[in-house]
């Protein structure tokens, strides 16, 4: 350093003969899809908590963490529609588990009615399990 002050304007200017870099055009922000999460909807959080009280008797994990619940829809009248599956079509509790789910969700204050629909499309597989369920089943 020669002791002279630095000309910051000159120091930050593009080299001679090279045009200044263009300022990129602002990027339009894309809104995220509108999904209701348990944090946004206390009733949904309570429904999920109720679903976590229902266990597959053959597997020591609740049906929510196992990934057996495919969807939970709550309409404006607080009717709940649940789409769920089983680990296998021949599950011994296939006839009973939908009623367990219905009873658990109907017990949530504010729920008007619950309808449970069983589906095997897509078939359940272990990739649907949460990390919590994998940990409970020592699958790590």
mmCIF file of C-alpha atoms in Angstrom:
data_model
loop_
_atom_site.group_PDB
_atom_site.id
_atom_site.type_symbol
_atom_site.label_atom_id
_atom_site.label_comp_id
_atom_site.label_asym_id
_atom_site.label_seq_id
_atom_site.Cartn_x
_atom_site.Cartn_y
_atom_site.Cartn_z
ATOM 1 C CA UNK A 1 0.000 0.000 0.000
ATOM 2 C CA UNK A 2 1.273 3.414 -0.895
ATOM 3 C CA UNK A 3 -0.749 5.315 1.698
ATOM 4 C CA UNK A 4 -3.166 6.811 -0.852
ATOM 5 C CA UNK A 5 -6.898 6.460 -0.211
ATOM 6 C CA UNK A 6 -8.649 3.780 -2.256
ATOM 7 C CA UNK A 7 -11.005 5.041 -4.957
ATOM 8 C CA UNK A 8 -13.905 2.666 -4.200
ATOM 9 C CA UNK A 9 -15.868 3.775 -7.252
ATOM 10 C CA UNK A 10 -12.979 2.899 -9.524
ATOM 11 C CA UNK A 11 -12.197 -0.304 -7.613
ATOM 12 C CA UNK A 12 -15.703 -1.662 -8.089
ATOM 13 C CA UNK A 13 -16.103 -0.549 -11.734
ATOM 14 C CA UNK A 14 -15.827 -3.214 -14.440
ATOM 15 C CA UNK A 15 -12.465 -3.405 -16.223
ATOM 16 C CA UNK A 16 -12.015 -0.986 -19.123
ATOM 17 C CA UNK A 17 -13.534 -2.226 -22.345
ATOM 18 C CA UNK A 18 -15.941 -4.613 -20.622
ATOM 19 C CA UNK A 19 -19.592 -3.661 -20.231
ATOM 20 C CA UNK A 20 -21.092 -3.589 -16.790
ATOM 21 C CA UNK A 21 -22.826 -6.785 -15.807
ATOM 22 C CA UNK A 22 -26.536 -6.482 -16.248
ATOM 23 C CA UNK A 23 -28.592 -6.600 -13.138
ATOM 24 C CA UNK A 24 -30.664 -9.754 -13.348
ATOM 25 C CA UNK A 25 -34.368 -9.235 -13.755
ATOM 26 C CA UNK A 26 -36.255 -9.825 -10.535
ATOM 27 C CA UNK A 27 -37.533 -13.338 -10.215
ATOM 28 C CA UNK A 28 -41.259 -13.595 -9.674
ATOM 29 C CA UNK A 29 -42.040 -15.443 -6.500
ATOM 30 C CA UNK A 30 -44.192 -18.482 -6.979
ATOM 31 C CA UNK A 31 -46.628 -19.089 -4.195
ATOM 32 C CA UNK A 32 -46.438 -22.494 -2.596
ATOM 33 C CA UNK A 33 -49.433 -24.755 -3.093
ATOM 34 C CA UNK A 34 -52.145 -24.105 -0.578
ATOM 35 C CA UNK A 35 -52.037 -27.024 1.791
ATOM 36 C CA UNK A 36 -53.619 -27.024 5.182
ATOM 37 C CA UNK A 37 -51.191 -28.256 7.776
ATOM 38 C CA UNK A 38 -51.840 -29.244 11.385
ATOM 39 C CA UNK A 39 -50.144 -26.010 12.451
ATOM 40 C CA UNK A 40 -52.729 -24.046 10.443
ATOM 41 C CA UNK A 41 -55.744 -26.027 11.589
ATOM 42 C CA UNK A 42 -56.099 -27.081 15.239
ATOM 43 C CA UNK A 43 -58.946 -29.480 14.341
ATOM 44 C CA UNK A 44 -56.703 -31.291 11.865
ATOM 45 C CA UNK A 45 -53.975 -31.480 14.500
ATOM 46 C CA UNK A 46 -56.455 -33.061 16.926
ATOM 47 C CA UNK A 47 -57.612 -35.534 14.261
ATOM 48 C CA UNK A 48 -54.023 -36.572 13.572
ATOM 49 C CA UNK A 49 -53.427 -36.962 17.309
ATOM 50 C CA UNK A 50 -56.502 -39.221 17.464
ATOM 51 C CA UNK A 51 -55.247 -41.283 14.522
ATOM 52 C CA UNK A 52 -51.973 -41.771 16.379
ATOM 53 C CA UNK A 53 -53.883 -43.600 19.134
ATOM 54 C CA UNK A 54 -54.871 -46.392 16.734
ATOM 55 C CA UNK A 55 -52.307 -49.178 16.426
ATOM 56 C CA UNK A 56 -51.957 -52.084 14.056
ATOM 57 C CA UNK A 57 -51.994 -54.981 16.547
ATOM 58 C CA UNK A 58 -49.288 -56.820 14.609
ATOM 59 C CA UNK A 59 -46.884 -53.870 14.398
ATOM 60 C CA UNK A 60 -45.830 -51.733 17.402
ATOM 61 C CA UNK A 61 -46.461 -48.401 15.692
ATOM 62 C CA UNK A 62 -49.525 -46.260 15.154
ATOM 63 C CA UNK A 63 -51.341 -46.279 11.820
ATOM 64 C CA UNK A 64 -50.514 -42.635 11.058
ATOM 65 C CA UNK A 65 -46.749 -43.092 11.404
ATOM 66 C CA UNK A 66 -46.960 -46.383 9.496
ATOM 67 C CA UNK A 67 -48.333 -44.434 6.543
ATOM 68 C CA UNK A 68 -51.667 -46.258 6.464
ATOM 69 C CA UNK A 69 -53.579 -42.970 6.303
ATOM 70 C CA UNK A 70 -53.623 -41.731 2.709
ATOM 71 C CA UNK A 71 -55.774 -38.633 3.214
ATOM 72 C CA UNK A 72 -57.750 -36.686 5.792
ATOM 73 C CA UNK A 73 -60.286 -34.224 4.429
ATOM 74 C CA UNK A 74 -62.393 -31.963 6.625
ATOM 75 C CA UNK A 75 -65.282 -30.112 4.985
ATOM 76 C CA UNK A 76 -66.857 -26.828 6.095
ATOM 77 C CA UNK A 77 -69.411 -28.705 8.212
ATOM 78 C CA UNK A 78 -66.575 -30.537 10.012
ATOM 79 C CA UNK A 79 -67.350 -33.886 8.403
ATOM 80 C CA UNK A 80 -64.153 -35.898 8.103
ATOM 81 C CA UNK A 81 -63.370 -38.231 5.213
ATOM 82 C CA UNK A 82 -60.402 -40.534 5.680
ATOM 83 C CA UNK A 83 -58.835 -42.713 3.029
ATOM 84 C CA UNK A 84 -56.664 -45.456 4.441
ATOM 85 C CA UNK A 85 -55.105 -48.784 3.663
ATOM 86 C CA UNK A 86 -53.690 -51.771 5.488
ATOM 87 C CA UNK A 87 -50.233 -53.282 5.394
ATOM 88 C CA UNK A 88 -51.731 -56.224 3.465
ATOM 89 C CA UNK A 89 -55.185 -56.936 2.032
ATOM 90 C CA UNK A 90 -55.448 -60.060 4.175
ATOM 91 C CA UNK A 91 -54.765 -58.198 7.422
ATOM 92 C CA UNK A 92 -56.626 -59.974 10.259
ATOM 93 C CA UNK A 93 -58.151 -56.684 11.493
ATOM 94 C CA UNK A 94 -59.293 -55.500 8.048
ATOM 95 C CA UNK A 95 -62.922 -55.505 9.151
ATOM 96 C CA UNK A 96 -62.274 -53.858 12.514
ATOM 97 C CA UNK A 97 -59.630 -51.191 11.923
ATOM 98 C CA UNK A 98 -61.828 -48.778 9.921
ATOM 99 C CA UNK A 99 -64.266 -48.734 12.852
ATOM 100 C CA UNK A 100 -61.393 -48.081 15.276
ATOM 101 C CA UNK A 101 -60.350 -45.120 13.131
ATOM 102 C CA UNK A 102 -63.928 -43.839 12.888
ATOM 103 C CA UNK A 103 -64.404 -44.071 16.660
ATOM 104 C CA UNK A 104 -61.090 -42.338 17.421
ATOM 105 C CA UNK A 105 -61.800 -39.429 15.076
ATOM 106 C CA UNK A 106 -65.459 -39.088 16.098
ATOM 107 C CA UNK A 107 -64.237 -38.628 19.688
ATOM 108 C CA UNK A 108 -62.399 -35.433 18.685
ATOM 109 C CA UNK A 109 -64.361 -32.369 19.855
ATOM 110 C CA UNK A 110 -65.698 -30.472 16.875
ATOM 111 C CA UNK A 111 -65.886 -33.412 14.473
ATOM 112 C CA UNK A 112 -69.425 -33.856 13.157
ATOM 113 C CA UNK A 113 -69.076 -37.219 11.437
ATOM 114 C CA UNK A 114 -66.321 -39.480 10.122
ATOM 115 C CA UNK A 115 -66.321 -41.665 7.035
ATOM 116 C CA UNK A 116 -63.468 -44.124 6.522
ATOM 117 C CA UNK A 117 -62.778 -45.562 3.084
ATOM 118 C CA UNK A 118 -60.398 -48.479 2.600
ATOM 119 C CA UNK A 119 -58.238 -48.598 -0.503
ATOM 120 C CA UNK A 120 -55.354 -50.689 -1.744
ATOM 121 C CA UNK A 121 -54.466 -48.338 -4.573
ATOM 122 C CA UNK A 122 -51.656 -47.626 -4.274
ATOM 123 C CA UNK A 123 -50.649 -50.639 -2.246
ATOM 124 C CA UNK A 124 -48.908 -49.859 1.016
ATOM 125 C CA UNK A 125 -45.166 -50.427 1.242
ATOM 126 C CA UNK A 126 -42.546 -49.624 3.847
ATOM 127 C CA UNK A 127 -41.464 -46.431 2.074
ATOM 128 C CA UNK A 128 -44.661 -44.802 3.430
ATOM 129 C CA UNK A 129 -43.472 -45.206 7.036
ATOM 130 C CA UNK A 130 -42.227 -42.163 8.908
ATOM 131 C CA UNK A 131 -38.802 -42.036 10.521
ATOM 132 C CA UNK A 132 -40.575 -42.356 13.873
ATOM 133 C CA UNK A 133 -42.140 -45.676 12.799
ATOM 134 C CA UNK A 134 -38.834 -46.938 11.377
ATOM 135 C CA UNK A 135 -37.130 -46.108 14.664
ATOM 136 C CA UNK A 136 -39.846 -47.901 16.667
ATOM 137 C CA UNK A 137 -39.382 -50.957 14.459
ATOM 138 C CA UNK A 138 -35.552 -50.800 14.569
ATOM 139 C CA UNK A 139 -35.408 -50.352 10.791
ATOM 140 C CA UNK A 140 -32.439 -47.935 10.790
#
